[in-house]
PDB file of C-alpha atoms in Angstrom:
ATOM      1  CA  MET U  25       9.152  -4.970  11.115  1.00 87.00           C
ATOM      2  CA  VAL U  26       7.967  -8.558  11.530  1.00 94.00           C
ATOM      3  CA  ASP U  27       8.696 -11.709   9.522  1.00 97.00           C
ATOM      4  CA  GLN U  28       6.083 -14.410   9.511  1.00 96.00           C
ATOM      5  CA  GLU U  29       5.569 -17.690   7.711  1.00 98.00           C
ATOM      6  CA  ILE U  30       2.220 -18.359   6.087  1.00 97.00           C
ATOM      7  CA  ILE U  31       0.907 -21.519   4.458  1.00 96.00           C
ATOM      8  CA  VAL U  32      -0.853 -21.250   1.098  1.00 96.00           C
ATOM      9  CA  ALA U  33      -3.610 -23.557  -0.149  1.00 93.00           C
ATOM     10  CA  ASP U  34      -1.259 -26.091  -1.747  1.00 95.00           C
ATOM     11  CA  GLY U  35       0.743 -26.435   1.474  1.00 97.00           C
ATOM     12  CA  ARG U  36       3.746 -24.298   0.478  1.00 98.00           C
ATOM     13  CA  ARG U  37       5.359 -21.936   2.978  1.00 98.00           C
ATOM     14  CA  LEU U  38       5.881 -18.268   2.161  1.00 98.00           C
ATOM     15  CA  LEU U  39       8.056 -15.977   4.259  1.00 98.00           C
ATOM     16  CA  VAL U  40       6.458 -12.537   4.523  1.00 98.00           C
ATOM     17  CA  ARG U  41       7.815  -9.295   5.993  1.00 98.00           C
ATOM     18  CA  ASP U  42       5.367  -6.730   7.401  1.00 96.00           C
ATOM     19  CA  HIS U  43       7.009  -3.333   7.859  1.00 93.00           C
ATOM     20  CA  GLY U  44       4.042  -1.913   9.747  1.00 85.00           C
ATOM     21  CA  GLY U  45       2.149   1.341   9.320  1.00 73.00           C
ATOM     22  CA  PRO U  46      -1.550   2.191   8.896  1.00 66.00           C
ATOM     23  CA  SER U  47      -3.387  -1.073   8.183  1.00 69.00           C
ATOM     24  CA  ASP U  48      -5.884   0.628   5.841  1.00 79.00           C
ATOM     25  CA  VAL U  49      -3.166   1.793   3.398  1.00 93.00           C
ATOM     26  CA  ALA U  50      -1.217  -1.366   2.574  1.00 97.00           C
ATOM     27  CA  VAL U  51       1.198  -1.763  -0.328  1.00 98.00           C
ATOM     28  CA  LEU U  52       2.921  -4.984  -1.381  1.00 98.00           C
ATOM     29  CA  VAL U  53       6.425  -4.843  -2.900  1.00 98.00           C
ATOM     30  CA  LEU U  54       7.478  -7.316  -5.598  1.00 98.00           C
ATOM     31  CA  ASP U  55      11.266  -7.282  -5.840  1.00 98.00           C
ATOM     32  CA  GLY U  56      13.448  -7.936  -8.866  1.00 97.00           C
ATOM     33  CA  THR U  57      15.180 -11.090 -10.077  1.00 97.00           C
ATOM     34  CA  PRO U  58      16.927 -12.386  -8.030  1.00 97.00           C
ATOM     35  CA  GLY U  59      15.338 -10.691  -5.052  1.00 96.00           C
ATOM     36  CA  SER U  60      13.963 -11.252  -1.585  1.00 98.00           C
ATOM     37  CA  ARG U  61      11.605  -9.869   1.032  1.00 98.00           C
ATOM     38  CA  LEU U  62      14.277  -7.360   2.069  1.00 98.00           C
ATOM     39  CA  VAL U  63      13.444  -3.742   1.211  1.00 98.00           C
ATOM     40  CA  PHE U  64      16.052  -0.972   1.052  1.00 97.00           C
ATOM     41  CA  GLU U  65      15.834   1.264   4.121  1.00 96.00           C
ATOM     42  CA  ASP U  66      15.275   4.384   1.979  1.00 96.00           C
ATOM     43  CA  ASP U  67      12.270   2.703   0.364  1.00 97.00           C
ATOM     44  CA  VAL U  68      10.840   1.856   3.779  1.00 96.00           C
ATOM     45  CA  ALA U  69      11.381   5.451   4.889  1.00 95.00           C
ATOM     46  CA  SER U  70       9.539   6.681   1.788  1.00 96.00           C
ATOM     47  CA  ALA U  71       6.574   4.455   2.618  1.00 96.00           C
ATOM     48  CA  GLU U  72       6.544   5.751   6.186  1.00 94.00           C
ATOM     49  CA  ARG U  73       6.500   9.356   4.946  1.00 94.00           C
ATOM     50  CA  HIS U  74       3.394   8.561   2.919  1.00 95.00           C
ATOM     51  CA  GLY U  75       1.640   6.659   5.711  1.00 94.00           C
ATOM     52  CA  ILE U  76       1.891   3.324   3.931  1.00 96.00           C
ATOM     53  CA  ARG U  77       2.090  -0.125   5.497  1.00 96.00           C
ATOM     54  CA  LEU U  78       4.723  -1.857   3.385  1.00 97.00           C
ATOM     55  CA  ILE U  79       4.585  -5.642   2.908  1.00 98.00           C
ATOM     56  CA  SER U  80       7.071  -7.836   1.056  1.00 98.00           C
ATOM     57  CA  TYR U  81       7.800 -11.547   0.654  1.00 98.00           C
ATOM     58  CA  ASP U  82      10.199 -14.105  -0.762  1.00 98.00           C
ATOM     59  CA  ARG U  83       8.747 -15.420  -4.024  1.00 98.00           C
ATOM     60  CA  PRO U  84       8.750 -19.235  -4.315  1.00 98.00           C
ATOM     61  CA  GLY U  85      12.209 -20.772  -4.069  1.00 98.00           C
ATOM     62  CA  TYR U  86      13.832 -17.642  -2.652  1.00 98.00           C
ATOM     63  CA  GLY U  87      14.893 -17.151   0.963  1.00 98.00           C
ATOM     64  CA  GLY U  88      12.406 -18.766   3.327  1.00 98.00           C
ATOM     65  CA  SER U  89       9.708 -19.615   0.765  1.00 98.00           C
ATOM     66  CA  ASP U  90       9.198 -23.084  -0.681  1.00 98.00           C
ATOM     67  CA  PRO U  91       9.799 -23.600  -4.413  1.00 98.00           C
ATOM     68  CA  ARG U  92       7.010 -23.859  -6.956  1.00 98.00           C
ATOM     69  CA  PRO U  93       8.604 -25.458 -10.041  1.00 96.00           C
ATOM     70  CA  ALA U  94       7.239 -24.507 -13.467  1.00 94.00           C
ATOM     71  CA  ARG U  95       5.225 -21.626 -12.024  1.00 98.00           C
ATOM     72  CA  SER U  96       4.017 -18.902 -14.363  1.00 98.00           C
ATOM     73  CA  VAL U  97       4.161 -15.186 -13.658  1.00 98.00           C
ATOM     74  CA  GLY U  98       0.397 -15.178 -13.190  1.00 98.00           C
ATOM     75  CA  ASP U  99       0.580 -17.842 -10.492  1.00 98.00           C
ATOM     76  CA  CYS U 100       1.838 -15.190  -8.078  1.00 98.00           C
ATOM     77  CA  VAL U 101      -1.708 -13.900  -7.599  1.00 98.00           C
ATOM     78  CA  GLU U 102      -2.565 -16.949  -5.476  1.00 97.00           C
ATOM     79  CA  ASP U 103       0.295 -16.090  -3.135  1.00 98.00           C
ATOM     80  CA  VAL U 104      -0.611 -12.396  -3.027  1.00 98.00           C
ATOM     81  CA  ARG U 105      -4.200 -13.245  -2.126  1.00 98.00           C
ATOM     82  CA  ALA U 106      -3.044 -15.652   0.600  1.00 98.00           C
ATOM     83  CA  ILE U 107      -0.669 -13.043   2.056  1.00 98.00           C
ATOM     84  CA  ALA U 108      -3.395 -10.397   2.149  1.00 97.00           C
ATOM     85  CA  ALA U 109      -5.847 -12.770   3.823  1.00 96.00           C
ATOM     86  CA  SER U 110      -3.289 -13.839   6.413  1.00 96.00           C
ATOM     87  CA  LEU U 111      -2.511 -10.203   7.305  1.00 95.00           C
ATOM     88  CA  GLY U 112      -6.144  -9.093   7.327  1.00 93.00           C
ATOM     89  CA  VAL U 113      -5.686  -6.807   4.306  1.00 95.00           C
ATOM     90  CA  THR U 114      -8.796  -6.310   2.149  1.00 95.00           C
ATOM     91  CA  ARG U 115      -7.369  -3.678  -0.264  1.00 95.00           C
ATOM     92  CA  CYS U 116      -3.724  -3.632  -1.274  1.00 97.00           C
ATOM     93  CA  GLY U 117      -1.710  -1.528  -3.673  1.00 98.00           C
ATOM     94  CA  VAL U 118       1.237  -3.169  -5.406  1.00 98.00           C
ATOM     95  CA  TRP U 119       4.501  -1.970  -6.845  1.00 98.00           C
ATOM     96  CA  GLY U 120       6.955  -4.188  -8.676  1.00 98.00           C
ATOM     97  CA  VAL U 121      10.408  -3.464 -10.037  1.00 98.00           C
ATOM     98  CA  SER U 122      12.378  -5.215 -12.791  1.00 98.00           C
ATOM     99  CA  GLY U 123      11.553  -8.958 -12.636  1.00 98.00           C
ATOM    100  CA  GLY U 124       8.842  -8.100 -10.115  1.00 98.00           C
ATOM    101  CA  GLY U 125       7.169  -5.869 -12.715  1.00 98.00           C
ATOM    102  CA  PRO U 126       5.388  -8.632 -14.660  1.00 98.00           C
ATOM    103  CA  HIS U 127       4.181 -10.078 -11.350  1.00 98.00           C
ATOM    104  CA  ALA U 128       2.738  -6.669 -10.469  1.00 98.00           C
ATOM    105  CA  LEU U 129       1.018  -6.574 -13.868  1.00 98.00           C
ATOM    106  CA  ALA U 130      -0.448 -10.004 -13.099  1.00 98.00           C
ATOM    107  CA  CYS U 131      -2.040  -8.467 -10.000  1.00 98.00           C
ATOM    108  CA  ALA U 132      -3.480  -5.683 -12.159  1.00 98.00           C
ATOM    109  CA  ALA U 133      -4.956  -8.205 -14.591  1.00 98.00           C
ATOM    110  CA  LEU U 134      -6.146 -10.926 -12.205  1.00 98.00           C
ATOM    111  CA  LEU U 135      -6.729  -9.378  -8.761  1.00 98.00           C
ATOM    112  CA  ALA U 136      -8.993  -6.398  -9.420  1.00 96.00           C
ATOM    113  CA  ASP U 137     -11.126  -7.179  -6.353  1.00 97.00           C
ATOM    114  CA  LEU U 138      -8.115  -6.986  -4.014  1.00 98.00           C
ATOM    115  CA  VAL U 139      -5.648  -4.693  -5.797  1.00 98.00           C
ATOM    116  CA  PRO U 140      -7.066  -1.296  -6.836  1.00 98.00           C
ATOM    117  CA  ALA U 141      -3.785   0.217  -8.088  1.00 98.00           C
ATOM    118  CA  VAL U 142      -0.435  -1.031  -9.400  1.00 98.00           C
ATOM    119  CA  ALA U 143       2.870   0.743 -10.079  1.00 98.00           C
ATOM    120  CA  VAL U 144       5.496  -0.903 -12.275  1.00 98.00           C
ATOM    121  CA  LEU U 145       9.124   0.169 -12.593  1.00 98.00           C
ATOM    122  CA  ALA U 146      11.593  -1.002 -15.278  1.00 98.00           C
ATOM    123  CA  SER U 147       9.649  -4.141 -16.141  1.00 98.00           C
ATOM    124  CA  PRO U 148      10.631  -6.524 -18.924  1.00 98.00           C
ATOM    125  CA  ALA U 149       8.142  -7.099 -21.717  1.00 98.00           C
ATOM    126  CA  PRO U 150       6.961 -10.588 -22.680  1.00 98.00           C
ATOM    127  CA  TRP U 151       9.432 -12.664 -24.672  1.00 97.00           C
ATOM    128  CA  GLY U 152       8.376 -12.830 -28.323  1.00 95.00           C
ATOM    129  CA  ALA U 153       6.314  -9.654 -28.096  1.00 96.00           C
ATOM    130  CA  GLU U 154       5.162  -8.535 -31.524  1.00 94.00           C
ATOM    131  CA  GLY U 155       7.084  -5.572 -32.931  1.00 94.00           C
ATOM    132  CA  LEU U 156       9.821  -5.670 -30.274  1.00 97.00           C
ATOM    133  CA  ASP U 157      13.519  -6.469 -30.638  1.00 96.00           C
ATOM    134  CA  TYR U 158      13.826  -7.985 -27.175  1.00 97.00           C
ATOM    135  CA  PHE U 159      17.615  -7.696 -26.889  1.00 97.00           C
ATOM    136  CA  ASP U 160      18.080  -4.237 -28.387  1.00 96.00           C
ATOM    137  CA  GLY U 161      19.931  -2.111 -25.813  1.00 97.00           C
ATOM    138  CA  MET U 162      20.321  -4.943 -23.280  1.00 98.00           C
ATOM    139  CA  GLY U 163      23.628  -5.503 -21.476  1.00 97.00           C
ATOM    140  CA  GLU U 164      25.683  -8.490 -22.596  1.00 97.00           C
ATOM    141  CA  LEU U 165      25.243 -10.485 -19.374  1.00 96.00           C
ATOM    142  CA  ASN U 166      21.451 -10.551 -19.592  1.00 97.00           C
ATOM    143  CA  VAL U 167      21.508 -11.255 -23.331  1.00 98.00           C
ATOM    144  CA  GLU U 168      23.763 -14.286 -22.821  1.00 97.00           C
ATOM    145  CA  ASP U 169      21.654 -15.690 -19.969  1.00 97.00           C
ATOM    146  CA  ALA U 170      18.359 -15.286 -21.822  1.00 97.00           C
ATOM    147  CA  GLN U 171      19.684 -16.779 -25.052  1.00 97.00           C
ATOM    148  CA  LEU U 172      21.118 -19.761 -23.195  1.00 98.00           C
ATOM    149  CA  MET U 173      17.765 -20.384 -21.485  1.00 97.00           C
ATOM    150  CA  LEU U 174      16.089 -20.393 -24.886  1.00 96.00           C
ATOM    151  CA  SER U 175      18.659 -22.614 -26.619  1.00 98.00           C
ATOM    152  CA  ASP U 176      19.771 -25.025 -23.860  1.00 98.00           C
ATOM    153  CA  PRO U 177      17.719 -24.960 -20.632  1.00 98.00           C
ATOM    154  CA  VAL U 178      19.824 -27.698 -19.010  1.00 98.00           C
ATOM    155  CA  ALA U 179      23.064 -25.764 -19.509  1.00 98.00           C
ATOM    156  CA  ALA U 180      21.323 -22.560 -18.425  1.00 98.00           C
ATOM    157  CA  ARG U 181      20.167 -24.185 -15.169  1.00 98.00           C
ATOM    158  CA  GLU U 182      23.724 -25.322 -14.480  1.00 98.00           C
ATOM    159  CA  LYS U 183      24.991 -21.786 -15.119  1.00 97.00           C
ATOM    160  CA  PHE U 184      22.494 -20.397 -12.600  1.00 97.00           C
ATOM    161  CA  ASP U 185      24.016 -22.678  -9.957  1.00 98.00           C
ATOM    162  CA  GLN U 186      27.514 -21.523 -10.886  1.00 97.00           C
ATOM    163  CA  ASP U 187      26.538 -17.838 -10.904  1.00 96.00           C
ATOM    164  CA  ARG U 188      24.814 -18.242  -7.545  1.00 97.00           C
ATOM    165  CA  GLY U 189      28.083 -19.430  -6.011  1.00 96.00           C
ATOM    166  CA  GLU U 190      29.914 -16.407  -7.397  1.00 95.00           C
ATOM    167  CA  MET U 191      27.240 -14.032  -6.109  1.00 94.00           C
ATOM    168  CA  LEU U 192      27.284 -15.517  -2.618  1.00 96.00           C
ATOM    169  CA  ALA U 193      31.056 -15.082  -2.486  1.00 95.00           C
ATOM    170  CA  ALA U 194      31.149 -11.602  -4.032  1.00 95.00           C
ATOM    171  CA  ASP U 195      32.020  -8.351  -2.321  1.00 95.00           C
ATOM    172  CA  LEU U 196      30.946  -5.045  -3.853  1.00 94.00           C
ATOM    173  CA  PRO U 197      33.903  -4.691  -6.268  1.00 95.00           C
ATOM    174  CA  ALA U 198      33.358  -8.261  -7.478  1.00 95.00           C
ATOM    175  CA  LEU U 199      29.639  -7.587  -7.938  1.00 92.00           C
ATOM    176  CA  LEU U 200      30.380  -4.478  -9.988  1.00 93.00           C
ATOM    177  CA  THR U 201      32.697  -6.526 -12.176  1.00 95.00           C
ATOM    178  CA  MET U 202      29.998  -9.165 -12.709  1.00 93.00           C
ATOM    179  CA  LEU U 203      27.426  -6.513 -13.645  1.00 94.00           C
ATOM    180  CA  ARG U 204      29.697  -4.221 -15.662  1.00 95.00           C
ATOM    181  CA  SER U 205      27.806  -4.711 -18.961  1.00 96.00           C
ATOM    182  CA  LEU U 206      24.503  -3.802 -17.246  1.00 97.00           C
ATOM    183  CA  LEU U 207      25.493  -0.708 -15.293  1.00 97.00           C
ATOM    184  CA  ALA U 208      24.967   2.537 -17.173  1.00 97.00           C
ATOM    185  CA  PRO U 209      26.952   5.546 -15.876  1.00 97.00           C
ATOM    186  CA  VAL U 210      23.844   6.955 -14.203  1.00 98.00           C
ATOM    187  CA  ASP U 211      23.426   3.696 -12.263  1.00 97.00           C
ATOM    188  CA  LEU U 212      27.079   3.537 -11.277  1.00 96.00           C
ATOM    189  CA  ALA U 213      26.745   7.070  -9.932  1.00 96.00           C
ATOM    190  CA  VAL U 214      23.988   6.081  -7.480  1.00 96.00           C
ATOM    191  CA  LEU U 215      25.443   2.711  -6.466  1.00 94.00           C
ATOM    192  CA  THR U 216      26.858   3.810  -3.126  1.00 94.00           C
ATOM    193  CA  GLU U 217      28.469   1.455  -0.639  1.00 94.00           C
ATOM    194  CA  ARG U 218      25.228   1.503   1.363  1.00 96.00           C
ATOM    195  CA  LEU U 219      23.072   0.537  -1.625  1.00 96.00           C
ATOM    196  CA  GLY U 220      25.652  -2.012  -2.731  1.00 95.00           C
ATOM    197  CA  ALA U 221      25.695  -3.600   0.724  1.00 96.00           C
ATOM    198  CA  PHE U 222      21.905  -3.867   0.627  1.00 97.00           C
ATOM    199  CA  ALA U 223      21.962  -5.422  -2.862  1.00 96.00           C
ATOM    200  CA  LEU U 224      24.446  -8.040  -1.697  1.00 96.00           C
ATOM    201  CA  GLU U 225      22.406  -8.797   1.434  1.00 97.00           C
ATOM    202  CA  SER U 226      19.198  -9.154  -0.561  1.00 97.00           C
ATOM    203  CA  MET U 227      20.803 -11.475  -3.124  1.00 96.00           C
ATOM    204  CA  ARG U 228      22.405 -13.598  -0.403  1.00 97.00           C
ATOM    205  CA  THR U 229      19.057 -13.861   1.376  1.00 98.00           C
ATOM    206  CA  ALA U 230      17.279 -14.798  -1.848  1.00 98.00           C
ATOM    207  CA  LEU U 231      19.872 -17.345  -2.962  1.00 98.00           C
ATOM    208  CA  ALA U 232      20.699 -18.888   0.431  1.00 98.00           C
ATOM    209  CA  PRO U 233      18.636 -22.064  -0.172  1.00 98.00           C
ATOM    210  CA  GLY U 234      19.884 -22.475  -3.750  1.00 98.00           C
ATOM    211  CA  ALA U 235      19.311 -21.115  -7.253  1.00 98.00           C
ATOM    212  CA  GLU U 236      15.812 -22.584  -7.645  1.00 98.00           C
ATOM    213  CA  GLY U 237      13.877 -19.371  -7.009  1.00 98.00           C
ATOM    214  CA  TRP U 238      16.103 -17.435  -9.413  1.00 98.00           C
ATOM    215  CA  TRP U 239      15.641 -20.107 -12.061  1.00 98.00           C
ATOM    216  CA  GLU U 240      11.856 -20.272 -11.556  1.00 98.00           C
ATOM    217  CA  ASP U 241      11.586 -16.480 -11.812  1.00 97.00           C
ATOM    218  CA  SER U 242      13.775 -16.213 -14.908  1.00 98.00           C
ATOM    219  CA  TRP U 243      12.137 -19.127 -16.701  1.00 98.00           C
ATOM    220  CA  ALA U 244       8.653 -17.753 -16.002  1.00 98.00           C
ATOM    221  CA  LEU U 245       9.588 -14.384 -17.511  1.00 98.00           C
ATOM    222  CA  MET U 246      10.548 -16.067 -20.811  1.00 97.00           C
ATOM    223  CA  GLN U 247       7.387 -18.217 -21.001  1.00 97.00           C
ATOM    224  CA  PRO U 248       3.733 -17.171 -21.503  1.00 98.00           C
ATOM    225  CA  TRP U 249       2.854 -15.081 -18.460  1.00 98.00           C
ATOM    226  CA  GLY U 250      -0.566 -16.617 -17.797  1.00 98.00           C
ATOM    227  CA  PHE U 251      -2.573 -13.470 -18.489  1.00 98.00           C
ATOM    228  CA  GLU U 252      -3.063 -10.906 -21.258  1.00 97.00           C
ATOM    229  CA  LEU U 253      -2.195  -7.256 -20.875  1.00 98.00           C
ATOM    230  CA  ASP U 254      -5.478  -6.228 -22.488  1.00 96.00           C
ATOM    231  CA  ALA U 255      -7.300  -7.803 -19.510  1.00 96.00           C
ATOM    232  CA  ILE U 256      -5.979  -5.042 -17.258  1.00 98.00           C
ATOM    233  CA  ARG U 257      -8.615  -2.596 -16.000  1.00 97.00           C
ATOM    234  CA  THR U 258      -6.850  -1.616 -12.771  1.00 98.00           C
ATOM    235  CA  PRO U 259      -5.070   1.768 -12.837  1.00 98.00           C
ATOM    236  CA  VAL U 260      -1.363   1.299 -13.611  1.00 98.00           C
ATOM    237  CA  LEU U 261       1.510   3.758 -13.214  1.00 98.00           C
ATOM    238  CA  TYR U 262       4.431   2.678 -15.416  1.00 98.00           C
ATOM    239  CA  LEU U 263       7.985   4.056 -15.139  1.00 98.00           C
ATOM    240  CA  HIS U 264      11.111   3.288 -17.173  1.00 98.00           C
ATOM    241  CA  GLY U 265      14.470   4.964 -17.765  1.00 98.00           C
ATOM    242  CA  ARG U 266      16.061   5.439 -21.187  1.00 98.00           C
ATOM    243  CA  GLN U 267      19.543   4.620 -19.789  1.00 98.00           C
ATOM    244  CA  ASP U 268      18.477   1.167 -18.521  1.00 98.00           C
ATOM    245  CA  ARG U 269      20.741  -1.689 -19.657  1.00 98.00           C
ATOM    246  CA  PHE U 270      19.226  -4.375 -17.412  1.00 98.00           C
ATOM    247  CA  VAL U 271      15.815  -4.020 -19.093  1.00 98.00           C
ATOM    248  CA  PRO U 272      16.117  -1.907 -22.245  1.00 98.00           C
ATOM    249  CA  PHE U 273      14.018   1.207 -22.683  1.00 98.00           C
ATOM    250  CA  ALA U 274      12.393  -0.260 -25.805  1.00 98.00           C
ATOM    251  CA  GLN U 275      10.708  -2.866 -23.608  1.00 98.00           C
ATOM    252  CA  GLY U 276       9.321  -0.122 -21.387  1.00 98.00           C
ATOM    253  CA  GLU U 277       8.026   1.790 -24.396  1.00 98.00           C
ATOM    254  CA  TRP U 278       6.377  -1.383 -25.683  1.00 98.00           C
ATOM    255  CA  LEU U 279       4.613  -2.018 -22.374  1.00 98.00           C
ATOM    256  CA  ALA U 280       3.593   1.622 -21.979  1.00 97.00           C
ATOM    257  CA  SER U 281       1.920   1.482 -25.387  1.00 97.00           C
ATOM    258  CA  ARG U 282      -0.082  -1.658 -24.572  1.00 97.00           C
ATOM    259  CA  ILE U 283      -1.264  -1.457 -20.959  1.00 98.00           C
ATOM    260  CA  PRO U 284      -4.851  -0.175 -21.096  1.00 97.00           C
ATOM    261  CA  GLY U 285      -5.288   3.259 -19.519  1.00 97.00           C
ATOM    262  CA  VAL U 286      -1.694   3.377 -18.277  1.00 98.00           C
ATOM    263  CA  GLU U 287      -0.123   6.517 -16.827  1.00 98.00           C
ATOM    264  CA  SER U 288       3.461   6.505 -18.106  1.00 98.00           C
ATOM    265  CA  VAL U 289       6.615   8.194 -16.858  1.00 97.00           C
ATOM    266  CA  LEU U 290       9.381   7.557 -19.408  1.00 97.00           C
ATOM    267  CA  SER U 291      12.520   9.250 -18.132  1.00 97.00           C
ATOM    268  CA  ASP U 292      15.372  10.258 -20.425  1.00 97.00           C
ATOM    269  CA  HIS U 293      17.798  10.611 -17.534  1.00 96.00           C
ATOM    270  CA  ASP U 294      17.343   7.421 -15.466  1.00 98.00           C
ATOM    271  CA  GLY U 295      18.737   3.915 -15.632  1.00 98.00           C
ATOM    272  CA  HIS U 296      17.642   0.786 -13.791  1.00 98.00           C
ATOM    273  CA  LEU U 297      18.793   1.638 -10.273  1.00 97.00           C
ATOM    274  CA  SER U 298      18.364   5.390 -10.386  1.00 98.00           C
ATOM    275  CA  LEU U 299      14.731   5.039 -11.479  1.00 98.00           C
ATOM    276  CA  VAL U 300      13.679   3.664  -8.102  1.00 97.00           C
ATOM    277  CA  LEU U 301      15.857   6.038  -6.114  1.00 96.00           C
ATOM    278  CA  ASN U 302      14.565   9.090  -7.972  1.00 97.00           C
ATOM    279  CA  HIS U 303      10.890   8.225  -8.352  1.00 98.00           C
ATOM    280  CA  LEU U 304       9.739   6.009  -5.473  1.00 97.00           C
ATOM    281  CA  ASP U 305       8.276   8.922  -3.506  1.00 97.00           C
ATOM    282  CA  ARG U 306       6.136   9.647  -6.572  1.00 98.00           C
ATOM    283  CA  VAL U 307       5.100   5.989  -6.722  1.00 98.00           C
ATOM    284  CA  HIS U 308       4.099   5.902  -3.061  1.00 98.00           C
ATOM    285  CA  ALA U 309       2.198   9.190  -3.325  1.00 98.00           C
ATOM    286  CA  TRP U 310       0.310   7.893  -6.368  1.00 98.00           C
ATOM    287  CA  LEU U 311      -0.540   4.572  -4.725  1.00 98.00           C
ATOM    288  CA  ARG U 312      -1.738   6.241  -1.540  1.00 97.00           C
ATOM    289  CA  GLY U 313      -3.904   8.587  -3.589  1.00 97.00           C
ATOM    290  CA  GLN U 314      -5.464   5.660  -5.436  1.00 97.00           C
ATOM    291  CA  LEU U 315      -6.032   3.686  -2.248  1.00 96.00           C
ATOM    292  CA  THR U 316      -7.627   6.536  -0.305  1.00 94.00           C
ATOM    293  CA  SER U 317      -9.715   8.140  -3.061  1.00 88.00           C
TER     294      SER U 317
END
């Protein structure tokens, strides 16, 4: 496992983590919001079982990566291409979870020459999507934050700073209290002390320099993404759990009905956290199959 700093074309620094493994089967991880380059040890072990070289990075404004104010979701493809070039990767699978999901879809739409396969887990749909009640089934905390961003961006930005302070100071019981409206019983059941400790470490790493990365990520998700789903020709595996309160199941159904050629796994029994824990081996097996076929 090696961390390295790379410089992209506009002079920004990105902090990248290379977990090693066979260089011809590389997969990039796009973490949730807020999230960092840290990957849960069970996820790394899954990649190792499937002979995958796992790569991750801090998106702009998180951890050791410079901010990129007013970035769109689609802008991430420039960073992904720069990371691949720096590491000597010519073909790279991608999986993205939660707030990383739209960024993974951007790779499917805009990086077909580099990214031959994309897996997406529990991704939000675009804000304002036709025929979708965006907040139906969403936990109160996420509803309040999204509505405040839409109605009063200045107040929302101030709240992000306040929430960051609480997250940096939180222990696991305090974190569970903060997230109580988002945690379905199935997610509470899998949130062990070990997973909770990782979640806290990842958030602290992401938010150490400030709330800017979290704000940039969240704002980008509620704005036009910078690409159209119908531009996707890359194979996509999409997974979502019906018990999800972070990103409601209706959003997953909407995406699964609109991604061209998608292979969907819509689970009745999973939430937001359990989806990754229960299905990541399947994701890695699918990506390896696509990359080596």
